[in-house]
XYZ file of C-alpha atoms in Angstrom:
101
model
C 4.861 22.270 -4.983
C 8.011 20.409 -6.017
C 8.298 18.525 -9.278
C 8.152 14.707 -9.247
C 11.398 12.792 -9.547
C 11.338 9.589 -11.573
C 13.918 6.964 -10.709
C 14.343 3.828 -12.799
C 16.734 0.972 -12.204
C 17.030 -2.315 -14.054
C 18.847 -5.221 -12.437
C 19.147 -8.802 -13.642
C 19.229 -11.373 -10.844
C 19.771 -15.018 -11.663
C 17.081 -16.433 -9.350
C 13.672 -18.043 -9.908
C 10.800 -15.574 -10.350
C 8.957 -17.038 -7.347
C 11.940 -16.427 -5.059
C 12.364 -12.830 -6.262
C 8.662 -12.104 -5.844
C 8.681 -13.413 -2.253
C 11.821 -11.402 -1.445
C 10.369 -8.123 -2.779
C 6.994 -8.765 -1.197
C 8.641 -8.869 2.224
C 9.201 -5.107 2.487
C 11.358 -5.703 5.548
C 14.047 -6.932 3.123
C 14.307 -3.593 1.328
C 16.500 -1.753 3.897
C 19.103 -4.492 3.354
C 20.081 -2.916 0.028
C 18.327 0.488 -0.081
C 20.712 2.537 2.050
C 18.286 5.404 2.667
C 15.605 3.099 4.148
C 15.796 2.574 7.894
C 12.737 0.359 8.330
C 9.588 -0.936 6.634
C 6.907 -2.679 8.693
C 3.470 -4.090 8.025
C 1.109 -1.548 9.560
C -2.199 -3.436 9.621
C -3.723 -6.816 8.975
C -5.957 -5.786 6.073
C -5.578 -8.451 3.428
C -6.140 -8.471 -0.278
C -7.236 -11.484 -2.303
C -3.627 -12.774 -2.504
C -3.480 -12.979 1.296
C -0.788 -10.295 1.631
C -1.085 -7.320 3.949
C -1.737 -4.132 2.032
C -0.630 -1.335 4.435
C 2.982 -0.701 5.427
C 4.860 1.982 7.383
C 8.123 3.284 5.916
C 10.949 5.163 7.671
C 13.830 6.652 5.711
C 16.827 8.827 6.487
C 16.142 12.550 6.304
C 18.271 15.652 6.339
C 20.485 16.473 9.330
C 20.124 12.967 10.757
C 16.337 13.128 10.910
C 13.782 10.678 9.591
C 10.898 10.840 7.160
C 7.948 8.472 7.691
C 4.837 7.599 5.692
C 2.269 4.858 5.198
C 1.807 3.084 1.895
C -0.700 0.664 0.376
C -0.119 -2.059 -2.162
C -2.091 -0.863 -5.171
C -1.408 -3.754 -7.528
C -0.118 -7.236 -6.869
C 0.237 -9.952 -9.494
C 1.869 -12.997 -8.000
C 5.271 -13.773 -9.527
C 4.881 -10.816 -11.901
C 4.762 -7.403 -10.201
C 4.163 -5.453 -6.981
C 3.157 -1.786 -6.944
C 2.659 0.426 -3.900
C 1.958 4.081 -3.215
C 1.902 6.363 -0.212
C -1.578 6.877 1.219
C -3.571 9.949 0.239
C -2.265 13.074 1.923
C 1.119 11.555 2.804
C 4.254 13.624 2.495
C 6.245 12.507 0.603
C 4.073 11.191 -2.230
C 5.638 7.910 -3.324
C 4.748 5.424 -6.065
C 6.845 2.354 -6.753
C 6.662 -0.645 -9.069
C 8.777 -3.775 -9.106
C 8.520 -6.175 -12.018
C 10.004 -9.589 -11.279
């Protein structure tokens, strides 16, 4: 089993919190600035109390021109504060991410 890799990045963006939260919550925006991501799509219509879909399907660039794909669920969502998601149980790779706006 490989060891986890922790990546942290802090960026200051001079925009209202509500606008940043909406931008990050639309996972389809992420490939616009994350070069390794090819696509992120909402995978189902399951909704949490905030009204947002909780399941998404991610596709990223792999080695030798291939792709790596996995499903993820939103695991915590505080409007205008933070969004956290993680790959579903058994997914490879295992991913956890947190964005604080």
